[in-house]
Short mmCIF file of C-alpha atoms in Angstrom, two decimals:
data_model
loop_
_atom_site.label_atom_id
_atom_site.label_comp_id
_atom_site.label_asym_id
_atom_site.label_seq_id
_atom_site.Cartn_x
_atom_site.Cartn_y
_atom_site.Cartn_z
CA MET A 1 93.70 114.11 74.69
CA GLY A 2 90.02 113.25 74.24
CA ASN A 3 87.32 112.79 76.85
CA SER A 4 87.07 109.07 76.19
CA ALA A 5 90.77 108.60 76.97
CA LEU A 6 90.37 110.54 80.21
CA LYS A 7 87.29 108.48 81.06
CA ALA A 8 89.25 105.26 80.60
CA HIS A 9 91.97 106.59 82.91
CA LEU A 10 89.37 107.51 85.50
CA GLU A 11 87.82 104.04 85.38
CA THR A 12 91.22 102.42 85.90
CA ALA A 13 91.97 104.83 88.74
CA GLN A 14 88.70 103.98 90.44
CA LYS A 15 89.79 100.33 90.62
CA THR A 16 93.48 100.80 91.39
CA GLY A 17 93.54 103.99 93.46
CA VAL A 18 96.26 105.28 91.10
CA PHE A 19 95.76 108.09 88.59
CA GLN A 20 98.75 108.58 86.32
CA LEU A 21 98.67 110.88 83.33
CA THR A 22 102.14 112.12 82.44
CA GLY A 23 103.50 113.96 79.44
CA LYS A 24 100.11 114.68 77.85
CA GLY A 25 100.37 118.47 77.63
CA LEU A 26 97.64 119.01 80.24
CA THR A 27 97.28 122.69 81.10
CA GLU A 28 95.06 122.16 84.10
CA PHE A 29 94.37 119.69 86.88
CA PRO A 30 91.59 117.36 85.61
CA GLU A 31 88.40 118.52 87.35
CA ASP A 32 86.86 115.08 86.84
CA LEU A 33 89.27 113.66 89.40
CA GLN A 34 87.06 115.03 92.16
CA LYS A 35 84.71 112.11 91.56
CA LEU A 36 87.46 109.93 93.01
CA THR A 37 88.38 111.89 96.13
CA SER A 38 87.83 108.85 98.36
CA ASN A 39 89.48 106.32 95.98
CA LEU A 40 92.78 107.85 95.06
CA ARG A 41 95.98 107.04 96.92
CA THR A 42 98.36 108.19 94.15
CA ILE A 43 98.18 111.03 91.64
CA ASP A 44 100.99 111.54 89.11
CA LEU A 45 100.59 114.42 86.67
CA SER A 46 104.28 114.98 85.96
CA ASN A 47 105.62 116.41 82.69
CA ASN A 48 102.56 118.44 81.80
CA LYS A 49 101.93 122.20 81.61
CA ILE A 50 99.78 122.69 84.68
CA GLU A 51 100.03 126.24 86.05
CA LEU A 52 97.60 125.99 88.93
CA LEU A 53 96.71 123.36 91.51
CA PRO A 54 93.03 123.96 92.37
CA PRO A 55 91.74 124.15 95.98
CA LEU A 56 89.86 120.88 95.40
CA ILE A 57 93.21 119.09 95.91
CA GLY A 58 92.41 119.37 99.64
CA LYS A 59 89.51 116.93 99.23
CA PHE A 60 91.71 113.91 98.41
CA SER A 61 91.90 112.91 102.05
CA PHE A 62 93.34 109.42 101.40
CA LEU A 63 96.09 110.58 99.06
CA LYS A 64 99.52 109.18 99.95
CA SER A 65 101.58 110.25 96.95
CA LEU A 66 101.36 113.33 94.74
CA ALA A 67 103.75 113.99 91.85
CA LEU A 68 103.67 117.13 89.72
CA ASN A 69 107.25 117.22 88.49
CA ASN A 70 108.04 119.41 85.49
CA ASN A 71 104.91 121.49 85.32
CA LYS A 72 104.50 125.29 85.49
CA LEU A 73 103.35 125.77 89.07
CA THR A 74 104.25 129.14 90.59
CA ALA A 75 102.39 128.62 93.90
CA LEU A 76 100.60 125.94 95.89
CA PRO A 77 97.13 126.34 97.41
CA GLU A 78 96.75 126.32 101.21
CA GLU A 79 94.21 123.49 100.72
CA LEU A 80 97.09 121.15 99.84
CA CYS A 81 98.01 121.26 103.54
CA LYS A 82 94.82 119.36 104.44
CA LEU A 83 96.24 116.10 103.09
CA LYS A 84 96.92 114.41 106.42
CA LYS A 85 97.88 111.07 104.85
CA LEU A 86 100.27 112.45 102.23
CA GLU A 87 103.68 110.75 102.53
CA THR A 88 105.38 111.64 99.25
CA LEU A 89 105.32 114.98 97.44
CA HIS A 90 107.35 115.48 94.24
CA LEU A 91 107.36 118.99 92.80
CA ASN A 92 110.69 119.09 90.97
CA GLY A 93 111.09 121.40 88.01
CA ASN A 94 108.40 123.99 88.69
CA HIS A 95 108.57 127.74 89.44
CA LEU A 96 107.80 127.69 93.16
CA ARG A 97 109.20 130.54 95.26
CA GLN A 98 107.67 129.53 98.58
CA LEU A 99 105.48 126.98 100.34
CA PRO A 100 102.03 127.62 101.84
CA ALA A 101 102.08 128.91 105.42
CA ALA A 102 100.25 125.80 106.70
CA PHE A 103 102.67 123.37 105.00
CA GLY A 104 103.74 122.09 108.43
CA GLN A 105 100.30 120.45 108.76
CA LEU A 106 101.26 117.73 106.28
CA SER A 107 102.04 115.59 109.29
CA ALA A 108 102.59 112.25 107.49
CA LEU A 109 105.07 113.62 104.94
CA LYS A 110 108.23 111.49 104.54
CA THR A 111 109.68 112.51 101.19
CA LEU A 112 109.68 116.02 99.76
CA SER A 113 111.32 116.86 96.42
CA LEU A 114 111.52 120.50 95.36
CA SER A 115 114.57 120.33 93.14
CA GLY A 116 114.76 122.87 90.33
CA ASN A 117 112.44 125.54 91.71
CA GLN A 118 113.03 129.17 92.75
CA LEU A 119 113.22 128.89 96.54
CA ARG A 120 115.54 131.43 98.16
CA THR A 121 115.70 129.87 101.61
CA VAL A 122 115.12 126.58 103.41
CA PRO A 123 111.39 126.86 104.21
CA THR A 124 110.81 127.24 107.98
CA GLN A 125 107.56 125.24 107.62
CA LEU A 126 109.61 122.05 107.22
CA SER A 127 110.77 122.18 110.84
CA GLY A 128 107.37 121.07 112.12
CA LEU A 129 107.26 117.86 110.08
CA ARG A 130 108.08 114.99 112.42
CA HIS A 131 108.26 112.10 109.93
CA LEU A 132 110.29 113.74 107.21
CA ASP A 133 113.08 111.48 105.93
CA VAL A 134 114.35 113.00 102.71
CA VAL A 135 114.23 116.65 101.64
CA ASP A 136 115.57 117.58 98.20
CA LEU A 137 116.04 121.34 97.73
CA SER A 138 118.79 121.06 95.13
CA ARG A 139 118.94 123.39 92.12
CA ASN A 140 117.14 126.32 93.74
CA GLN A 141 118.37 129.84 94.57
CA ILE A 142 119.02 129.32 98.27
CA GLN A 143 121.72 131.63 99.61
CA ASN A 144 121.72 130.86 103.32
CA VAL A 145 120.54 128.16 105.69
CA PRO A 146 118.69 129.77 108.64
CA ASP A 147 118.65 128.85 112.37
CA THR A 148 115.28 127.09 112.06
CA VAL A 149 117.08 124.28 110.21
CA GLY A 150 118.15 122.96 113.62
CA GLU A 151 114.62 121.64 114.17
CA LEU A 152 114.49 119.78 110.87
CA GLN A 153 113.75 116.07 111.44
CA ALA A 154 115.03 114.85 108.06
CA ILE A 155 117.60 112.07 107.69
CA GLU A 156 118.84 113.43 104.35
CA LEU A 157 118.97 117.06 103.21
CA ASN A 158 120.05 117.78 99.65
CA LEU A 159 121.12 121.39 99.01
CA ASN A 160 123.33 120.74 95.98
CA GLN A 161 123.57 123.38 93.25
CA ASN A 162 122.30 126.39 95.14
CA GLN A 163 124.10 129.67 95.97
CA ILE A 164 124.69 128.95 99.65
CA SER A 165 127.42 131.02 101.28
CA GLN A 166 126.20 130.85 104.88
CA ILE A 167 124.98 128.00 107.07
CA SER A 168 123.61 128.29 110.60
CA MET A 169 125.54 126.34 113.23
CA GLN A 170 122.13 125.02 114.30
CA ILE A 171 122.33 122.49 111.47
CA SER A 172 124.54 120.34 113.70
CA HIS A 173 121.62 120.04 116.15
CA CYS A 174 119.36 118.25 113.65
CA PRO A 175 118.37 115.16 115.65
CA ARG A 176 118.22 112.67 112.74
CA LEU A 177 120.31 114.25 109.99
CA LYS A 178 122.78 111.72 108.60
CA VAL A 179 123.33 112.91 105.03
CA LEU A 180 124.02 116.54 104.14
CA ARG A 181 124.65 117.40 100.48
CA LEU A 182 126.12 120.83 99.77
CA GLU A 183 127.86 120.26 96.45
CA GLU A 184 128.32 123.12 93.99
CA ASN A 185 127.52 126.04 96.26
CA CYS A 186 129.43 129.21 97.20
CA LEU A 187 130.86 128.13 100.54
CA GLU A 188 134.18 129.31 101.86
CA LEU A 189 135.76 126.81 104.23
CA SER A 190 135.46 129.31 107.09
CA MET A 191 131.68 129.42 106.55
CA LEU A 192 131.23 125.69 107.11
CA PRO A 193 130.33 125.23 110.81
CA GLN A 194 132.98 122.98 112.38
CA SER A 195 130.29 121.57 114.67
CA ILE A 196 128.99 119.64 111.63
CA LEU A 197 132.20 117.62 111.87
CA SER A 198 132.80 117.53 115.61
CA ASP A 199 129.35 117.58 117.11
CA SER A 200 126.55 116.29 114.87
CA GLN A 201 124.92 113.03 113.70
CA ILE A 202 126.01 113.69 110.11
CA SER A 203 127.92 110.76 108.69
CA LEU A 204 127.99 111.79 105.03
CA LEU A 205 128.93 115.35 104.17
CA ALA A 206 129.20 116.08 100.44
CA VAL A 207 130.88 119.44 99.77
CA GLU A 208 132.64 119.07 96.42
CA GLY A 209 132.49 122.06 94.09
CA ASN A 210 132.61 124.88 96.64
CA LEU A 211 135.19 127.64 97.13
CA PHE A 212 137.76 125.46 98.88
CA GLU A 213 139.82 122.37 98.19
CA ILE A 214 138.40 119.19 99.70
CA LYS A 215 141.76 118.30 101.24
CA LYS A 216 141.55 121.48 103.36
CA LEU A 217 138.50 119.97 105.03
CA ARG A 218 140.73 117.27 106.52
CA GLU A 219 142.70 119.89 108.42
CA LEU A 220 139.67 121.10 110.35
CA GLU A 221 139.18 120.27 113.98
CA GLY A 222 136.62 117.51 114.36
CA TYR A 223 137.37 115.91 110.99
CA ASP A 224 138.57 112.71 112.66
CA LYS A 225 135.30 112.48 114.62
CA TYR A 226 133.37 112.90 111.39
CA MET A 227 135.47 110.16 109.75
CA GLU A 228 134.64 107.79 112.61
CA ARG A 229 130.92 108.27 111.92
CA PHE A 230 131.48 108.04 108.17
CA THR A 231 133.37 104.74 108.47
CA ALA A 232 130.91 103.22 110.95
CA THR A 233 128.00 104.05 108.67
CA LYS A 234 129.80 102.73 105.60
CA LYS A 235 130.37 99.39 107.33
CA LYS A 236 126.69 99.25 108.21
CA PHE A 237 125.61 99.66 104.59
CA ALA A 238 128.37 97.53 103.08
#
């Protein structure tokens, strides 16, 4: 991709506040973008070969949406956590093993997609995010869901296609959690906290493809309470 093409993209971005350059084989974050730190609201650099997100990402103080799906990121810079207006962060299909320590400072974050990375646990940093709606951690290497999950503010948590065999009972204390996806994991029925059924806000629990038959779920105490929530919610969306 030549300089003139990049220049044209930059000029458009200056007017629109959107910089989108996907599937162009970029190996690094375009340095020239720093001329637009006060313009840009959206950056989409998905489907490239970017290995490193430079510290200058922290200068885009008006950025609301950042997408870097299907790149080669192995880590994120702490500077990313300075983006106080960031609402949407899509990082699917990278090689991330953890999030920066200060990730909880992304106080405006609503949607976080980290599907297809190499996370081994549900990051504790997510518990501090008050406006989080949807968290997608599917297709990682998560084996257990720790106690800190009880403070998660998300409405939907997607943990499909991990290696989860243990879940903290604290998950039933999530104040806003309505949708919990646990399909294709390694859960025995005895390892699924019954409080999810009897004593939580969760109205959609997806557990197909684990180490038990779905019909066994119906025999658990609290299943009827769960079905009441499920049915009420279904009517609302119908």
